[in-house]
Backbone atoms as SQL, in Angstrom:
CREATE TABLE atoms (id INTEGER PRIMARY KEY, chain TEXT, resi INTEGER, resn TEXT, atom TEXT, x REAL, y REAL, z REAL);
INSERT INTO atoms VALUES
  (1, 'A', 1, 'MET', 'N', -42.658, 26.311, -48.079),
  (2, 'A', 1, 'MET', 'CA', -43.165, 27.251, -47.113),
  (3, 'A', 1, 'MET', 'C', -44.629, 27.552, -47.446),
  (4, 'A', 2, 'SER', 'N', -45.471, 27.632, -46.426),
  (5, 'A', 2, 'SER', 'CA', -46.862, 28.027, -46.629),
  (6, 'A', 2, 'SER', 'C', -47.155, 29.267, -45.795),
  (7, 'A', 3, 'LEU', 'N', -48.152, 30.019, -46.232),
  (8, 'A', 3, 'LEU', 'CA', -48.445, 31.294, -45.589),
  (9, 'A', 3, 'LEU', 'C', -49.955, 31.507, -45.595),
  (10, 'A', 4, 'ASN', 'N', -50.519, 31.909, -44.465),
  (11, 'A', 4, 'ASN', 'CA', -51.949, 32.173, -44.354),
  (12, 'A', 4, 'ASN', 'C', -52.134, 33.617, -43.893),
  (13, 'A', 5, 'VAL', 'N', -52.133, 34.540, -44.841),
  (14, 'A', 5, 'VAL', 'CA', -52.309, 35.962, -44.550),
  (15, 'A', 5, 'VAL', 'C', -53.364, 36.502, -45.509),
  (16, 'A', 6, 'VAL', 'N', -54.309, 37.262, -44.961),
  (17, 'A', 6, 'VAL', 'CA', -55.364, 37.838, -45.796),
  (18, 'A', 6, 'VAL', 'C', -55.579, 39.293, -45.386),
  (19, 'A', 7, 'THR', 'N', -55.861, 40.137, -46.370),
  (20, 'A', 7, 'THR', 'CA', -56.222, 41.530, -46.125),
  (21, 'A', 7, 'THR', 'C', -57.591, 41.762, -46.748),
  (22, 'A', 8, 'LEU', 'N', -58.526, 42.280, -45.956),
  (23, 'A', 8, 'LEU', 'CA', -59.883, 42.544, -46.424),
  (24, 'A', 8, 'LEU', 'C', -60.245, 43.998, -46.154),
  (25, 'A', 9, 'VAL', 'N', -60.954, 44.608, -47.085),
  (26, 'A', 9, 'VAL', 'CA', -61.497, 45.949, -46.895),
  (27, 'A', 9, 'VAL', 'C', -62.971, 45.869, -47.259),
  (28, 'A', 10, 'GLY', 'N', -63.824, 46.278, -46.322),
  (29, 'A', 10, 'GLY', 'CA', -65.252, 46.197, -46.577),
  (30, 'A', 10, 'GLY', 'C', -66.049, 46.958, -45.536),
  (31, 'A', 11, 'ARG', 'N', -67.361, 46.764, -45.583),
  (32, 'A', 11, 'ARG', 'CA', -68.282, 47.449, -44.671),
  (33, 'A', 11, 'ARG', 'C', -68.793, 46.478, -43.612),
  (34, 'A', 12, 'VAL', 'N', -68.877, 46.987, -42.387),
  (35, 'A', 12, 'VAL', 'CA', -69.333, 46.190, -41.254),
  (36, 'A', 12, 'VAL', 'C', -70.844, 45.988, -41.371),
  (37, 'A', 13, 'GLY', 'N', -71.281, 44.720, -41.224),
  (38, 'A', 13, 'GLY', 'CA', -72.684, 44.374, -41.436),
  (39, 'A', 13, 'GLY', 'C', -73.613, 44.676, -40.274),
  (40, 'A', 14, 'GLY', 'N', -73.085, 44.833, -39.093),
  (41, 'A', 14, 'GLY', 'CA', -73.898, 45.125, -37.910),
  (42, 'A', 14, 'GLY', 'C', -72.994, 45.648, -36.814),
  (43, 'A', 15, 'ASP', 'N', -73.589, 46.206, -35.772),
  (44, 'A', 15, 'ASP', 'CA', -72.760, 46.693, -34.674),
  (45, 'A', 15, 'ASP', 'C', -71.955, 45.538, -34.080),
  (46, 'A', 16, 'PRO', 'N', -70.691, 45.762, -33.772),
  (47, 'A', 16, 'PRO', 'CA', -69.838, 44.701, -33.235),
  (48, 'A', 16, 'PRO', 'C', -70.357, 44.167, -31.901),
  (49, 'A', 17, 'ASP', 'N', -70.103, 42.880, -31.662),
  (50, 'A', 17, 'ASP', 'CA', -70.429, 42.226, -30.400),
  (51, 'A', 17, 'ASP', 'C', -69.127, 42.104, -29.617),
  (52, 'A', 18, 'VAL', 'N', -69.042, 42.801, -28.488),
  (53, 'A', 18, 'VAL', 'CA', -67.810, 42.814, -27.693),
  (54, 'A', 18, 'VAL', 'C', -68.030, 42.017, -26.416),
  (55, 'A', 19, 'ARG', 'N', -67.099, 41.112, -26.122),
  (56, 'A', 19, 'ARG', 'CA', -67.166, 40.309, -24.900),
  (57, 'A', 19, 'ARG', 'C', -65.870, 40.441, -24.134),
  (58, 'A', 20, 'ARG', 'N', -66.031, 40.623, -22.842),
  (59, 'A', 20, 'ARG', 'CA', -64.880, 40.686, -21.934),
  (60, 'A', 20, 'ARG', 'C', -64.904, 39.434, -21.071),
  (61, 'A', 21, 'PHE', 'N', -63.748, 38.829, -20.893),
  (62, 'A', 21, 'PHE', 'CA', -63.644, 37.584, -20.148),
  (63, 'A', 21, 'PHE', 'C', -63.006, 37.824, -18.786),
  (64, 'A', 22, 'ASP', 'N', -63.271, 36.912, -17.850),
  (65, 'A', 22, 'ASP', 'CA', -62.715, 37.018, -16.497),
  (66, 'A', 22, 'ASP', 'C', -61.189, 37.087, -16.515),
  (67, 'A', 23, 'SER', 'N', -60.585, 36.495, -17.529),
  (68, 'A', 23, 'SER', 'CA', -59.122, 36.490, -17.644),
  (69, 'A', 23, 'SER', 'C', -58.565, 37.872, -18.005),
  (70, 'A', 24, 'GLY', 'N', -59.462, 38.796, -18.397),
  (71, 'A', 24, 'GLY', 'CA', -59.025, 40.124, -18.830),
  (72, 'A', 24, 'GLY', 'C', -58.980, 40.263, -20.339),
  (73, 'A', 25, 'SER', 'N', -59.155, 39.155, -21.056),
  (74, 'A', 25, 'SER', 'CA', -59.157, 39.194, -22.520),
  (75, 'A', 25, 'SER', 'C', -60.431, 39.865, -23.026),
  (76, 'A', 26, 'ILE', 'N', -60.333, 40.440, -24.206),
  (77, 'A', 26, 'ILE', 'CA', -61.489, 41.056, -24.857),
  (78, 'A', 26, 'ILE', 'C', -61.544, 40.568, -26.298),
  (79, 'A', 27, 'LYS', 'N', -62.781, 40.257, -26.759),
  (80, 'A', 27, 'LYS', 'CA', -62.985, 39.789, -28.132),
  (81, 'A', 27, 'LYS', 'C', -64.094, 40.613, -28.767),
  (82, 'A', 28, 'CYS', 'N', -63.854, 41.064, -29.972),
  (83, 'A', 28, 'CYS', 'CA', -64.844, 41.802, -30.755),
  (84, 'A', 28, 'CYS', 'C', -65.184, 40.955, -31.981),
  (85, 'A', 29, 'SER', 'N', -66.460, 40.614, -32.134),
  (86, 'A', 29, 'SER', 'CA', -66.916, 39.835, -33.287),
  (87, 'A', 29, 'SER', 'C', -67.772, 40.721, -34.176),
  (88, 'A', 30, 'LEU', 'N', -67.572, 40.591, -35.486),
  (89, 'A', 30, 'LEU', 'CA', -68.375, 41.360, -36.433),
  (90, 'A', 30, 'LEU', 'C', -68.420, 40.643, -37.768),
  (91, 'A', 31, 'THR', 'N', -69.335, 41.084, -38.625),
  (92, 'A', 31, 'THR', 'CA', -69.382, 40.568, -39.986),
  (93, 'A', 31, 'THR', 'C', -68.912, 41.670, -40.928),
  (94, 'A', 32, 'LEU', 'N', -68.255, 41.246, -41.996),
  (95, 'A', 32, 'LEU', 'CA', -67.685, 42.192, -42.948),
  (96, 'A', 32, 'LEU', 'C', -68.126, 41.809, -44.356),
  (97, 'A', 33, 'ALA', 'N', -68.742, 42.755, -45.070),
  (98, 'A', 33, 'ALA', 'CA', -69.159, 42.555, -46.458),
  (99, 'A', 33, 'ALA', 'C', -68.077, 43.118, -47.370),
  (100, 'A', 34, 'VAL', 'N', -67.539, 42.261, -48.230),
  (101, 'A', 34, 'VAL', 'CA', -66.460, 42.658, -49.137),
  (102, 'A', 34, 'VAL', 'C', -66.937, 42.463, -50.574),
  (103, 'A', 35, 'ASN', 'N', -66.931, 43.543, -51.344),
  (104, 'A', 35, 'ASN', 'CA', -67.329, 43.465, -52.747),
  (105, 'A', 35, 'ASN', 'C', -66.172, 42.968, -53.595),
  (106, 'A', 36, 'ARG', 'N', -66.511, 42.161, -54.578),
  (107, 'A', 36, 'ARG', 'CA', -65.510, 41.718, -55.550),
  (108, 'A', 36, 'ARG', 'C', -65.392, 42.779, -56.636),
  (109, 'A', 37, 'ARG', 'N', -64.242, 42.821, -57.277),
  (110, 'A', 37, 'ARG', 'CA', -64.069, 43.741, -58.412),
  (111, 'A', 37, 'ARG', 'C', -64.724, 43.098, -59.630),
  (112, 'A', 38, 'SER', 'N', -65.968, 43.467, -59.864),
  (113, 'A', 38, 'SER', 'CA', -66.729, 42.859, -60.944),
  (114, 'A', 38, 'SER', 'C', -67.712, 43.876, -61.502),
  (115, 'A', 39, 'LYS', 'N', -67.993, 43.770, -62.771),
  (116, 'A', 39, 'LYS', 'CA', -68.970, 44.654, -63.394),
  (117, 'A', 39, 'LYS', 'C', -70.380, 44.079, -63.286),
  (118, 'A', 40, 'ASN', 'N', -70.503, 42.870, -62.761),
  (119, 'A', 40, 'ASN', 'CA', -71.802, 42.203, -62.679),
  (120, 'A', 40, 'ASN', 'C', -72.577, 42.552, -61.413),
  (121, 'A', 41, 'ASN', 'N', -72.039, 43.424, -60.570),
  (122, 'A', 41, 'ASN', 'CA', -72.686, 43.796, -59.307),
  (123, 'A', 41, 'ASN', 'C', -73.112, 42.571, -58.507),
  (124, 'A', 42, 'GLU', 'N', -72.198, 41.634, -58.342),
  (125, 'A', 42, 'GLU', 'CA', -72.469, 40.424, -57.568),
  (126, 'A', 42, 'GLU', 'C', -72.721, 40.773, -56.109),
  (127, 'A', 43, 'GLN', 'N', -73.334, 39.844, -55.413),
  (128, 'A', 43, 'GLN', 'CA', -73.514, 39.995, -53.979),
  (129, 'A', 43, 'GLN', 'C', -72.139, 39.984, -53.320),
  (130, 'A', 44, 'PRO', 'N', -71.997, 40.693, -52.199),
  (131, 'A', 44, 'PRO', 'CA', -70.689, 40.715, -51.526),
  (132, 'A', 44, 'PRO', 'C', -70.374, 39.370, -50.877),
  (133, 'A', 45, 'ASP', 'N', -69.108, 39.140, -50.626),
  (134, 'A', 45, 'ASP', 'CA', -68.673, 38.002, -49.816),
  (135, 'A', 45, 'ASP', 'C', -68.745, 38.447, -48.363),
  (136, 'A', 46, 'TRP', 'N', -69.295, 37.599, -47.500),
  (137, 'A', 46, 'TRP', 'CA', -69.425, 37.922, -46.078),
  (138, 'A', 46, 'TRP', 'C', -68.415, 37.119, -45.279),
  (139, 'A', 47, 'PHE', 'N', -67.746, 37.790, -44.365),
  (140, 'A', 47, 'PHE', 'CA', -66.749, 37.165, -43.502),
  (141, 'A', 47, 'PHE', 'C', -67.113, 37.420, -42.046),
  (142, 'A', 48, 'LYS', 'N', -66.957, 36.389, -41.206),
  (143, 'A', 48, 'LYS', 'CA', -67.088, 36.559, -39.757),
  (144, 'A', 48, 'LYS', 'C', -65.700, 36.859, -39.227),
  (145, 'A', 49, 'ILE', 'N', -65.560, 37.985, -38.556),
  (146, 'A', 49, 'ILE', 'CA', -64.260, 38.467, -38.094),
  (147, 'A', 49, 'ILE', 'C', -64.216, 38.426, -36.571),
  (148, 'A', 50, 'GLU', 'N', -63.099, 37.938, -36.016),
  (149, 'A', 50, 'GLU', 'CA', -62.836, 38.012, -34.577),
  (150, 'A', 50, 'GLU', 'C', -61.594, 38.854, -34.366),
  (151, 'A', 51, 'ILE', 'N', -61.715, 39.843, -33.491),
  (152, 'A', 51, 'ILE', 'CA', -60.598, 40.733, -33.165),
  (153, 'A', 51, 'ILE', 'C', -60.349, 40.607, -31.669),
  (154, 'A', 52, 'TRP', 'N', -59.100, 40.415, -31.278),
  (155, 'A', 52, 'TRP', 'CA', -58.749, 40.191, -29.873),
  (156, 'A', 52, 'TRP', 'C', -57.811, 41.279, -29.359),
  (157, 'A', 53, 'GLY', 'N', -57.840, 41.497, -28.053),
  (158, 'A', 53, 'GLY', 'CA', -56.875, 42.374, -27.386),
  (159, 'A', 53, 'GLY', 'C', -57.099, 43.849, -27.665),
  (160, 'A', 54, 'LYS', 'N', -56.005, 44.596, -27.726),
  (161, 'A', 54, 'LYS', 'CA', -56.058, 46.048, -27.926),
  (162, 'A', 54, 'LYS', 'C', -56.814, 46.439, -29.197),
  (163, 'A', 55, 'PRO', 'N', -56.598, 45.742, -30.328),
  (164, 'A', 55, 'PRO', 'CA', -57.387, 46.095, -31.518),
  (165, 'A', 55, 'PRO', 'C', -58.896, 45.939, -31.288),
  (166, 'A', 56, 'ALA', 'N', -59.304, 44.986, -30.449),
  (167, 'A', 56, 'ALA', 'CA', -60.725, 44.815, -30.128),
  (168, 'A', 56, 'ALA', 'C', -61.251, 46.019, -29.357),
  (169, 'A', 57, 'GLU', 'N', -60.430, 46.571, -28.466),
  (170, 'A', 57, 'GLU', 'CA', -60.826, 47.769, -27.723),
  (171, 'A', 57, 'GLU', 'C', -61.006, 48.960, -28.663),
  (172, 'A', 58, 'VAL', 'N', -60.130, 49.077, -29.644),
  (173, 'A', 58, 'VAL', 'CA', -60.238, 50.159, -30.636),
  (174, 'A', 58, 'VAL', 'C', -61.517, 49.979, -31.459),
  (175, 'A', 59, 'ALA', 'N', -61.777, 48.740, -31.886),
  (176, 'A', 59, 'ALA', 'CA', -62.988, 48.470, -32.670),
  (177, 'A', 59, 'ALA', 'C', -64.242, 48.775, -31.860),
  (178, 'A', 60, 'GLU', 'N', -64.224, 48.426, -30.576),
  (179, 'A', 60, 'GLU', 'CA', -65.381, 48.696, -29.714),
  (180, 'A', 60, 'GLU', 'C', -65.707, 50.189, -29.692),
  (181, 'A', 61, 'LYS', 'N', -64.680, 51.009, -29.675),
  (182, 'A', 61, 'LYS', 'CA', -64.863, 52.456, -29.567),
  (183, 'A', 61, 'LYS', 'C', -65.238, 53.110, -30.899),
  (184, 'A', 62, 'TRP', 'N', -64.687, 52.618, -32.010),
  (185, 'A', 62, 'TRP', 'CA', -64.777, 53.364, -33.267),
  (186, 'A', 62, 'TRP', 'C', -65.566, 52.689, -34.390),
  (187, 'A', 63, 'VAL', 'N', -65.874, 51.401, -34.277),
  (188, 'A', 63, 'VAL', 'CA', -66.508, 50.686, -35.393),
  (189, 'A', 63, 'VAL', 'C', -68.005, 50.514, -35.137),
  (190, 'A', 64, 'ASN', 'N', -68.807, 50.841, -36.138),
  (191, 'A', 64, 'ASN', 'CA', -70.268, 50.691, -36.085),
  (192, 'A', 64, 'ASN', 'C', -70.744, 50.033, -37.369),
  (193, 'A', 65, 'LYS', 'N', -72.027, 49.657, -37.387),
  (194, 'A', 65, 'LYS', 'CA', -72.633, 49.126, -38.605),
  (195, 'A', 65, 'LYS', 'C', -72.410, 50.117, -39.743),
  (196, 'A', 66, 'GLY', 'N', -71.938, 49.612, -40.889),
  (197, 'A', 66, 'GLY', 'CA', -71.707, 50.451, -42.057),
  (198, 'A', 66, 'GLY', 'C', -70.320, 51.049, -42.146),
  (199, 'A', 67, 'SER', 'N', -69.518, 50.942, -41.071),
  (200, 'A', 67, 'SER', 'CA', -68.150, 51.485, -41.102),
  (201, 'A', 67, 'SER', 'C', -67.323, 50.780, -42.169),
  (202, 'A', 68, 'LEU', 'N', -66.522, 51.543, -42.885),
  (203, 'A', 68, 'LEU', 'CA', -65.575, 50.983, -43.843),
  (204, 'A', 68, 'LEU', 'C', -64.282, 50.718, -43.089),
  (205, 'A', 69, 'ILE', 'N', -63.879, 49.441, -43.021),
  (206, 'A', 69, 'ILE', 'CA', -62.666, 49.087, -42.284),
  (207, 'A', 69, 'ILE', 'C', -61.789, 48.161, -43.113),
  (208, 'A', 70, 'GLY', 'N', -60.537, 48.099, -42.743),
  (209, 'A', 70, 'GLY', 'CA', -59.593, 47.153, -43.310),
  (210, 'A', 70, 'GLY', 'C', -59.082, 46.261, -42.196),
  (211, 'A', 71, 'VAL', 'N', -58.962, 44.976, -42.482),
  (212, 'A', 71, 'VAL', 'CA', -58.423, 44.032, -41.504),
  (213, 'A', 71, 'VAL', 'C', -57.356, 43.179, -42.167),
  (214, 'A', 72, 'LYS', 'N', -56.367, 42.809, -41.385),
  (215, 'A', 72, 'LYS', 'CA', -55.316, 41.917, -41.865),
  (216, 'A', 72, 'LYS', 'C', -55.171, 40.810, -40.834),
  (217, 'A', 73, 'GLY', 'N', -55.175, 39.578, -41.296),
  (218, 'A', 73, 'GLY', 'CA', -55.074, 38.454, -40.374),
  (219, 'A', 73, 'GLY', 'C', -54.922, 37.154, -41.125),
  (220, 'A', 74, 'SER', 'N', -55.415, 36.079, -40.518),
  (221, 'A', 74, 'SER', 'CA', -55.346, 34.764, -41.147),
  (222, 'A', 74, 'SER', 'C', -56.750, 34.184, -41.251),
  (223, 'A', 75, 'LEU', 'N', -56.947, 33.301, -42.231),
  (224, 'A', 75, 'LEU', 'CA', -58.242, 32.666, -42.433),
  (225, 'A', 75, 'LEU', 'C', -58.314, 31.363, -41.660),
  (226, 'A', 76, 'LYS', 'N', -59.495, 31.103, -41.084),
  (227, 'A', 76, 'LYS', 'CA', -59.768, 29.830, -40.426),
  (228, 'A', 76, 'LYS', 'C', -61.137, 29.382, -40.912),
  (229, 'A', 77, 'PHE', 'N', -61.203, 28.216, -41.535),
  (230, 'A', 77, 'PHE', 'CA', -62.467, 27.693, -42.034),
  (231, 'A', 77, 'PHE', 'C', -63.043, 26.736, -41.008),
  (232, 'A', 78, 'GLU', 'N', -64.333, 26.908, -40.699),
  (233, 'A', 78, 'GLU', 'CA', -65.024, 26.015, -39.786),
  (234, 'A', 78, 'GLU', 'C', -66.238, 25.451, -40.504),
  (235, 'A', 79, 'THR', 'N', -66.519, 24.177, -40.264),
  (236, 'A', 79, 'THR', 'CA', -67.645, 23.508, -40.895),
  (237, 'A', 79, 'THR', 'C', -68.493, 22.831, -39.835),
  (238, 'A', 80, 'TRP', 'N', -69.816, 22.991, -39.958),
  (239, 'A', 80, 'TRP', 'CA', -70.742, 22.311, -39.056),
  (240, 'A', 80, 'TRP', 'C', -71.644, 21.423, -39.883),
  (241, 'A', 81, 'VAL', 'N', -71.956, 20.259, -39.321),
  (242, 'A', 81, 'VAL', 'CA', -72.855, 19.321, -40.009),
  (243, 'A', 81, 'VAL', 'C', -74.045, 19.034, -39.130);
């Protein structure tokens, strides 16, 4: 059995970008800075987050740059050459 579940808690890097589609779908895109538990004060890991549907509507209303949020979802890696 394999499982792709991730939970992240961090600060939003910029105001979310919300898009509404003709189909009625809504997508909220944002970046999330997550600090590692380290004494070396490393740079944070940055994640591009996509939120769809009702949770996207909530994020549109309540999430701003610098907000501390938690997200739970799955990871998808994309590569461009």
